[in-house]
PDB file of C-alpha atoms in Angstrom:
ATOM      1  CA  MET V   1      52.503  35.944  21.622  1.00 44.00           C
ATOM      2  CA  ALA V   2      52.850  37.253  17.857  1.00 45.00           C
ATOM      3  CA  ILE V   3      54.392  34.381  16.697  1.00 45.00           C
ATOM      4  CA  ALA V   4      51.822  32.148  18.408  1.00 49.00           C
ATOM      5  CA  ILE V   5      48.696  34.276  16.744  1.00 53.00           C
ATOM      6  CA  PRO V   6      50.184  33.009  12.587  1.00 62.00           C
ATOM      7  CA  ALA V   7      50.788  29.067  14.411  1.00 66.00           C
ATOM      8  CA  ILE V   8      47.522  28.923  14.530  1.00 65.00           C
ATOM      9  CA  TYR V   9      45.907  30.022  12.210  1.00 67.00           C
ATOM     10  CA  ARG V  10      48.345  28.363   9.879  1.00 73.00           C
ATOM     11  CA  SER V  11      46.954  24.751  11.238  1.00 82.00           C
ATOM     12  CA  THR V  12      43.716  23.383  10.254  1.00 84.00           C
ATOM     13  CA  VAL V  13      41.082  24.147  13.871  1.00 81.00           C
ATOM     14  CA  GLY V  14      42.903  27.677  13.196  1.00 83.00           C
ATOM     15  CA  LYS V  15      41.253  28.394  10.372  1.00 86.00           C
ATOM     16  CA  LYS V  16      38.217  26.708  10.716  1.00 84.00           C
ATOM     17  CA  ALA V  17      37.281  28.071  13.715  1.00 84.00           C
ATOM     18  CA  VAL V  18      38.260  31.675  12.424  1.00 88.00           C
ATOM     19  CA  MET V  19      36.146  30.467   9.859  1.00 87.00           C
ATOM     20  CA  ALA V  20      33.420  29.478  12.252  1.00 84.00           C
ATOM     21  CA  VAL V  21      34.021  33.178  14.518  1.00 88.00           C
ATOM     22  CA  THR V  22      33.821  35.438  10.842  1.00 91.00           C
ATOM     23  CA  GLY V  23      30.332  33.122   9.667  1.00 89.00           C
ATOM     24  CA  GLY V  24      29.045  33.385  13.118  1.00 90.00           C
ATOM     25  CA  ILE V  25      29.547  37.996  12.470  1.00 93.00           C
ATOM     26  CA  LEU V  26      28.319  37.630   8.909  1.00 92.00           C
ATOM     27  CA  VAL V  27      25.309  35.342  10.348  1.00 93.00           C
ATOM     28  CA  LEU V  28      24.301  38.525  13.150  1.00 94.00           C
ATOM     29  CA  TYR V  29      24.638  41.234  10.089  1.00 94.00           C
ATOM     30  CA  LEU V  30      22.046  39.215   8.128  1.00 94.00           C
ATOM     31  CA  VAL V  31      20.409  38.261  10.905  1.00 95.00           C
ATOM     32  CA  LEU V  32      19.478  42.630  12.024  1.00 95.00           C
ATOM     33  CA  HIS V  33      19.789  43.683   7.767  1.00 95.00           C
ATOM     34  CA  MET V  34      16.925  41.730   7.473  1.00 96.00           C
ATOM     35  CA  VAL V  35      14.809  43.006  10.475  1.00 96.00           C
ATOM     36  CA  GLY V  36      15.300  46.604   8.814  1.00 96.00           C
ATOM     37  CA  ASN V  37      14.688  45.058   5.680  1.00 96.00           C
ATOM     38  CA  LEU V  38      11.383  44.358   6.897  1.00 97.00           C
ATOM     39  CA  LYS V  39      10.639  47.576   7.955  1.00 97.00           C
ATOM     40  CA  ILE V  40       9.231  48.323   4.701  1.00 97.00           C
ATOM     41  CA  PHE V  41       6.301  46.796   5.498  1.00 97.00           C
ATOM     42  CA  LEU V  42       5.533  49.810   8.046  1.00 97.00           C
ATOM     43  CA  GLY V  43       5.311  52.149   5.211  1.00 96.00           C
ATOM     44  CA  ALA V  44       8.191  54.780   3.222  1.00 97.00           C
ATOM     45  CA  GLU V  45       8.049  57.070   6.087  1.00 97.00           C
ATOM     46  CA  GLU V  46       9.368  54.114   8.749  1.00 97.00           C
ATOM     47  CA  PHE V  47      11.705  52.918   6.823  1.00 97.00           C
ATOM     48  CA  ASN V  48      13.494  56.122   5.140  1.00 97.00           C
ATOM     49  CA  HIS V  49      14.256  56.468   8.742  1.00 97.00           C
ATOM     50  CA  TYR V  50      15.324  53.481   8.912  1.00 97.00           C
ATOM     51  CA  ALA V  51      17.589  54.331   6.153  1.00 95.00           C
ATOM     52  CA  HIS V  52      18.655  57.655   7.493  1.00 95.00           C
ATOM     53  CA  TRP V  53      19.241  55.869  10.959  1.00 96.00           C
ATOM     54  CA  LEU V  54      21.906  54.064   9.371  1.00 94.00           C
ATOM     55  CA  ARG V  55      24.246  56.624   8.139  1.00 93.00           C
ATOM     56  CA  THR V  56      23.635  59.060  11.076  1.00 96.00           C
ATOM     57  CA  MET V  57      24.156  56.477  13.708  1.00 95.00           C
ATOM     58  CA  GLY V  58      26.746  58.078  16.375  1.00 93.00           C
ATOM     59  CA  GLU V  59      26.241  61.573  15.739  1.00 94.00           C
ATOM     60  CA  PRO V  60      27.184  64.000  17.250  1.00 92.00           C
ATOM     61  CA  ALA V  61      30.248  61.845  18.863  1.00 95.00           C
ATOM     62  CA  VAL V  62      30.960  61.055  15.098  1.00 95.00           C
ATOM     63  CA  PRO V  63      30.267  62.484  12.109  1.00 95.00           C
ATOM     64  CA  ARG V  64      28.345  61.210   9.984  1.00 93.00           C
ATOM     65  CA  ARG V  65      28.197  57.317   8.491  1.00 91.00           C
ATOM     66  CA  THR V  66      31.245  57.236  11.013  1.00 95.00           C
ATOM     67  CA  VAL V  67      29.315  53.820  12.144  1.00 95.00           C
ATOM     68  CA  LEU V  68      28.536  52.767   9.477  1.00 92.00           C
ATOM     69  CA  THR V  69      31.770  52.676   8.033  1.00 93.00           C
ATOM     70  CA  VAL V  70      33.356  50.911  10.829  1.00 95.00           C
ATOM     71  CA  ILE V  71      30.601  48.383  10.505  1.00 94.00           C
ATOM     72  CA  GLU V  72      31.469  47.097   6.512  1.00 90.00           C
ATOM     73  CA  LEU V  73      34.910  47.312   7.186  1.00 93.00           C
ATOM     74  CA  VAL V  74      34.485  44.181  10.070  1.00 95.00           C
ATOM     75  CA  LEU V  75      31.966  42.978   7.644  1.00 92.00           C
ATOM     76  CA  GLY V  76      34.343  43.120   4.733  1.00 90.00           C
ATOM     77  CA  ALA V  77      36.983  41.997   6.729  1.00 92.00           C
ATOM     78  CA  SER V  78      35.175  39.311   8.541  1.00 92.00           C
ATOM     79  CA  VAL V  79      33.995  38.064   4.464  1.00 88.00           C
ATOM     80  CA  LEU V  80      37.792  37.836   3.318  1.00 88.00           C
ATOM     81  CA  LEU V  81      38.720  35.525   6.322  1.00 90.00           C
ATOM     82  CA  HIS V  82      35.371  33.710   5.597  1.00 88.00           C
ATOM     83  CA  MET V  83      36.666  32.698   2.099  1.00 85.00           C
ATOM     84  CA  TRP V  84      40.365  33.001   2.549  1.00 88.00           C
ATOM     85  CA  SER V  85      40.247  30.037   5.265  1.00 87.00           C
ATOM     86  CA  ALA V  86      37.967  28.477   3.435  1.00 83.00           C
ATOM     87  CA  VAL V  87      40.229  27.779  -0.039  1.00 83.00           C
ATOM     88  CA  SER V  88      43.228  27.521   2.813  1.00 87.00           C
ATOM     89  CA  LEU V  89      41.037  24.455   3.759  1.00 83.00           C
ATOM     90  CA  ALA V  90      40.310  23.319   0.309  1.00 79.00           C
ATOM     91  CA  ARG V  91      43.376  23.298  -0.616  1.00 83.00           C
ATOM     92  CA  ARG V  92      44.747  21.386   2.326  1.00 83.00           C
ATOM     93  CA  ALA V  93      42.546  18.724   1.713  1.00 76.00           C
ATOM     94  CA  SER V  94      43.154  18.680  -1.848  1.00 76.00           C
ATOM     95  CA  ALA V  95      46.223  18.247  -1.245  1.00 78.00           C
ATOM     96  CA  ALA V  96      46.019  15.478   1.591  1.00 73.00           C
ATOM     97  CA  ARG V  97      44.461  13.410  -0.980  1.00 68.00           C
ATOM     98  CA  PRO V  98      46.515  13.866  -4.314  1.00 60.00           C
ATOM     99  CA  VAL V  99      45.333  10.609  -6.121  1.00 57.00           C
ATOM    100  CA  LYS V 100      41.914  11.015  -7.167  1.00 54.00           C
ATOM    101  CA  TYR V 101      39.405   7.673  -6.315  1.00 52.00           C
ATOM    102  CA  GLN V 102      35.958   6.675  -6.920  1.00 52.00           C
ATOM    103  CA  SER V 103      34.403   5.284  -3.446  1.00 49.00           C
ATOM    104  CA  ARG V 104      30.973   3.888  -3.789  1.00 48.00           C
ATOM    105  CA  LYS V 105      30.269   4.292  -0.169  1.00 48.00           C
ATOM    106  CA  LYS V 106      31.099   8.794  -0.810  1.00 50.00           C
ATOM    107  CA  SER V 107      28.595  10.548   0.496  1.00 50.00           C
ATOM    108  CA  HIS V 108      25.987  11.390  -1.812  1.00 48.00           C
ATOM    109  CA  ALA V 109      24.559  14.109   0.611  1.00 48.00           C
ATOM    110  CA  GLN V 110      28.219  15.144   1.292  1.00 51.00           C
ATOM    111  CA  GLY V 111      29.238  16.460  -2.042  1.00 50.00           C
ATOM    112  CA  TYR V 112      25.676  17.580  -3.094  1.00 48.00           C
ATOM    113  CA  ALA V 113      26.651  20.199   0.239  1.00 52.00           C
ATOM    114  CA  THR V 114      30.668  20.485  -1.195  1.00 57.00           C
ATOM    115  CA  ARG V 115      29.205  21.357  -4.402  1.00 58.00           C
ATOM    116  CA  THR V 116      26.398  24.262  -3.059  1.00 57.00           C
ATOM    117  CA  MET V 117      29.082  25.812  -0.409  1.00 61.00           C
ATOM    118  CA  ARG V 118      31.374  25.896  -3.566  1.00 64.00           C
ATOM    119  CA  TYR V 119      29.834  27.293  -6.364  1.00 66.00           C
ATOM    120  CA  GLY V 120      26.719  29.054  -4.226  1.00 68.00           C
ATOM    121  CA  GLY V 121      29.678  31.236  -2.856  1.00 70.00           C
ATOM    122  CA  VAL V 122      30.637  31.897  -5.935  1.00 76.00           C
ATOM    123  CA  ILE V 123      26.874  33.234  -7.019  1.00 77.00           C
ATOM    124  CA  ILE V 124      26.808  35.329  -3.397  1.00 78.00           C
ATOM    125  CA  ALA V 125      30.167  37.358  -4.464  1.00 81.00           C
ATOM    126  CA  VAL V 126      27.894  38.058  -7.650  1.00 85.00           C
ATOM    127  CA  TYR V 127      25.118  39.099  -5.944  1.00 85.00           C
ATOM    128  CA  VAL V 128      26.938  41.294  -3.395  1.00 85.00           C
ATOM    129  CA  VAL V 129      29.052  43.146  -5.690  1.00 88.00           C
ATOM    130  CA  TRP V 130      25.390  43.831  -7.600  1.00 90.00           C
ATOM    131  CA  HIS V 131      23.869  45.116  -4.379  1.00 87.00           C
ATOM    132  CA  LEU V 132      26.243  46.802  -3.675  1.00 87.00           C
ATOM    133  CA  LEU V 133      26.682  48.952  -6.946  1.00 91.00           C
ATOM    134  CA  ASP V 134      22.475  48.755  -7.125  1.00 92.00           C
ATOM    135  CA  LEU V 135      21.313  50.145  -3.301  1.00 87.00           C
ATOM    136  CA  THR V 136      24.147  51.019  -2.034  1.00 86.00           C
ATOM    137  CA  PHE V 137      25.761  53.687  -4.690  1.00 88.00           C
ATOM    138  CA  PHE V 138      22.439  53.486  -6.668  1.00 90.00           C
ATOM    139  CA  ALA V 139      25.222  52.758  -9.796  1.00 92.00           C
ATOM    140  CA  LEU V 140      22.323  50.148 -10.596  1.00 92.00           C
ATOM    141  CA  ASN V 141      19.057  51.358  -9.187  1.00 95.00           C
ATOM    142  CA  PRO V 142      16.431  52.755 -11.825  1.00 95.00           C
ATOM    143  CA  LYS V 143      16.157  56.006  -9.475  1.00 94.00           C
ATOM    144  CA  GLY V 144      19.126  56.767  -8.949  1.00 91.00           C
ATOM    145  CA  ALA V 145      20.282  58.243  -5.736  1.00 90.00           C
ATOM    146  CA  ASP V 146      18.413  61.414  -5.801  1.00 91.00           C
ATOM    147  CA  ALA V 147      15.719  58.913  -4.726  1.00 95.00           C
ATOM    148  CA  THR V 148      14.131  58.073  -1.151  1.00 96.00           C
ATOM    149  CA  PRO V 149      15.320  53.929  -0.063  1.00 96.00           C
ATOM    150  CA  TYR V 150      12.289  53.467   0.030  1.00 97.00           C
ATOM    151  CA  GLU V 151      11.524  54.554  -3.905  1.00 97.00           C
ATOM    152  CA  ARG V 152      14.566  52.377  -5.190  1.00 96.00           C
ATOM    153  CA  MET V 153      13.741  49.735  -3.476  1.00 97.00           C
ATOM    154  CA  VAL V 154       9.451  49.571  -4.878  1.00 97.00           C
ATOM    155  CA  ALA V 155      11.787  50.420  -8.204  1.00 96.00           C
ATOM    156  CA  ASP V 156      14.066  47.539  -8.075  1.00 95.00           C
ATOM    157  CA  PHE V 157      11.457  45.196  -7.838  1.00 97.00           C
ATOM    158  CA  ASP V 158       8.939  46.847  -9.792  1.00 96.00           C
ATOM    159  CA  PRO V 159       7.327  44.270 -11.693  1.00 96.00           C
ATOM    160  CA  SER V 160       8.122  45.071 -14.724  1.00 96.00           C
ATOM    161  CA  ARG V 161      11.536  43.913 -13.604  1.00 96.00           C
ATOM    162  CA  TRP V 162       9.992  40.022 -12.772  1.00 96.00           C
ATOM    163  CA  TYR V 163      14.298  39.188 -13.962  1.00 96.00           C
ATOM    164  CA  ILE V 164      15.689  40.484 -11.018  1.00 95.00           C
ATOM    165  CA  THR V 165      13.215  39.996  -8.566  1.00 96.00           C
ATOM    166  CA  VAL V 166      14.018  36.272  -9.801  1.00 96.00           C
ATOM    167  CA  TRP V 167      17.814  36.264  -9.549  1.00 93.00           C
ATOM    168  CA  TYR V 168      16.733  38.058  -5.969  1.00 94.00           C
ATOM    169  CA  VAL V 169      15.046  35.639  -4.759  1.00 95.00           C
ATOM    170  CA  VAL V 170      17.720  33.057  -6.532  1.00 92.00           C
ATOM    171  CA  ALA V 171      20.744  34.788  -4.672  1.00 91.00           C
ATOM    172  CA  VAL V 172      18.634  34.311  -1.233  1.00 93.00           C
ATOM    173  CA  LEU V 173      17.504  31.051  -1.269  1.00 92.00           C
ATOM    174  CA  LEU V 174      21.543  30.006  -1.474  1.00 89.00           C
ATOM    175  CA  VAL V 175      22.384  32.410   1.118  1.00 90.00           C
ATOM    176  CA  GLY V 176      20.462  30.066   3.100  1.00 92.00           C
ATOM    177  CA  LEU V 177      21.875  26.929   1.263  1.00 89.00           C
ATOM    178  CA  HIS V 178      25.175  28.712   2.871  1.00 88.00           C
ATOM    179  CA  LEU V 179      24.159  29.504   6.201  1.00 90.00           C
ATOM    180  CA  HIS V 180      22.354  25.903   7.164  1.00 90.00           C
ATOM    181  CA  HIS V 181      25.787  24.489   6.179  1.00 87.00           C
ATOM    182  CA  GLY V 182      27.868  27.257   8.275  1.00 85.00           C
ATOM    183  CA  ILE V 183      25.493  27.449  10.929  1.00 89.00           C
ATOM    184  CA  TRP V 184      25.895  23.713  11.218  1.00 87.00           C
ATOM    185  CA  SER V 185      29.626  23.833  10.645  1.00 83.00           C
ATOM    186  CA  ALA V 186      30.265  26.027  13.404  1.00 82.00           C
ATOM    187  CA  PHE V 187      28.514  23.620  15.841  1.00 85.00           C
ATOM    188  CA  GLN V 188      30.958  20.947  14.715  1.00 82.00           C
ATOM    189  CA  THR V 189      33.415  23.429  14.791  1.00 77.00           C
ATOM    190  CA  LEU V 190      33.692  24.719  17.575  1.00 76.00           C
ATOM    191  CA  GLY V 191      32.750  21.455  19.800  1.00 82.00           C
ATOM    192  CA  LEU V 192      29.078  22.357  20.452  1.00 84.00           C
ATOM    193  CA  ARG V 193      27.534  19.434  19.196  1.00 85.00           C
ATOM    194  CA  THR V 194      27.204  16.122  20.879  1.00 88.00           C
ATOM    195  CA  PRO V 195      24.672  13.445  20.732  1.00 87.00           C
ATOM    196  CA  ARG V 196      22.385  15.002  23.155  1.00 88.00           C
ATOM    197  CA  SER V 197      22.695  18.305  21.245  1.00 90.00           C
ATOM    198  CA  HIS V 198      22.862  17.230  17.533  1.00 89.00           C
ATOM    199  CA  ASN V 199      19.239  17.389  17.131  1.00 92.00           C
ATOM    200  CA  ALA V 200      19.094  20.389  18.922  1.00 93.00           C
ATOM    201  CA  LEU V 201      21.733  22.070  17.038  1.00 93.00           C
ATOM    202  CA  ARG V 202      20.036  20.998  13.444  1.00 92.00           C
ATOM    203  CA  GLY V 203      17.176  22.890  13.743  1.00 94.00           C
ATOM    204  CA  LEU V 204      18.015  25.806  15.555  1.00 94.00           C
ATOM    205  CA  ALA V 205      20.806  25.456  11.790  1.00 93.00           C
ATOM    206  CA  ALA V 206      16.966  25.123   9.335  1.00 95.00           C
ATOM    207  CA  THR V 207      15.425  27.778  11.790  1.00 96.00           C
ATOM    208  CA  VAL V 208      18.152  30.040  10.865  1.00 95.00           C
ATOM    209  CA  ALA V 209      18.535  30.161   8.101  1.00 95.00           C
ATOM    210  CA  GLY V 210      14.851  29.451   6.844  1.00 96.00           C
ATOM    211  CA  ALA V 211      14.186  32.846   9.130  1.00 96.00           C
ATOM    212  CA  VAL V 212      17.070  34.788   7.146  1.00 96.00           C
ATOM    213  CA  THR V 213      15.010  33.262   3.309  1.00 97.00           C
ATOM    214  CA  LEU V 214      12.387  34.423   4.226  1.00 98.00           C
ATOM    215  CA  GLY V 215      12.847  37.453   5.505  1.00 97.00           C
ATOM    216  CA  PHE V 216      14.783  38.376   2.576  1.00 97.00           C
ATOM    217  CA  VAL V 217      12.714  36.849   0.066  1.00 97.00           C
ATOM    218  CA  ALA V 218       9.397  38.344   1.718  1.00 97.00           C
ATOM    219  CA  VAL V 219      10.133  42.156   0.736  1.00 97.00           C
ATOM    220  CA  PRO V 220      11.317  42.022  -3.426  1.00 97.00           C
ATOM    221  CA  LEU V 221       8.181  39.249  -3.603  1.00 98.00           C
ATOM    222  CA  SER V 222       6.034  41.630  -2.250  1.00 98.00           C
ATOM    223  CA  ILE V 223       6.727  44.699  -3.918  1.00 97.00           C
ATOM    224  CA  THR V 224       6.758  42.325  -7.208  1.00 97.00           C
ATOM    225  CA  PHE V 225       2.898  41.020  -6.590  1.00 97.00           C
ATOM    226  CA  GLY V 226       1.454  44.361  -6.451  1.00 96.00           C
ATOM    227  CA  TRP V 227       1.534  43.997  -1.878  1.00 95.00           C
ATOM    228  CA  VAL V 228       3.515  46.819  -1.060  1.00 95.00           C
ATOM    229  CA  SER V 229       4.054  49.630  -4.038  1.00 88.00           C
TER     230      SER V 229
END
């Protein structure tokens, strides 16, 4: 069994399955994270309480931040496996076509989706690093570590820092495009797409991606335009 697992992963199907499963974990996290962010519309007390709960989950059974650390480790492993599988599949596809050629029948939509996933993934990675430095380690946040989570969020997207809001919205839009393409690809990889389910799964992928995108951009835009202060 110890030999079979690496053998499966070395196959194209295995790599695609890893991408699909790790992608599913990341989608679930994004949805839950979005729901948590939207608590800011319930007021400072509710949002700060939610942020405190994230760090105290499992107490007193386990020490402070234990559950959150485990979640972060799972997410980190999922990101690395997802990216490694994507790079491996891209290299394998490139090696299978050593001679580049032009084809009039090549799908422009397919080419656009591929470029979006590739370069969008790099921008998303940069965004994740910035987000961690900003709201997890507080190194880039105007209020720093001494402020409450609500204060840090509001300071981040203050109207005077409109360029941060623009950067955030662009990154989230790319996340939405990545999600839409990724969810649809996962359905195909897992063998869920059939002629009967095609339209329903397409709609589901678009709905999840659209909801996550709108949920995430709602917070910074509301702060920048003064609807949350």
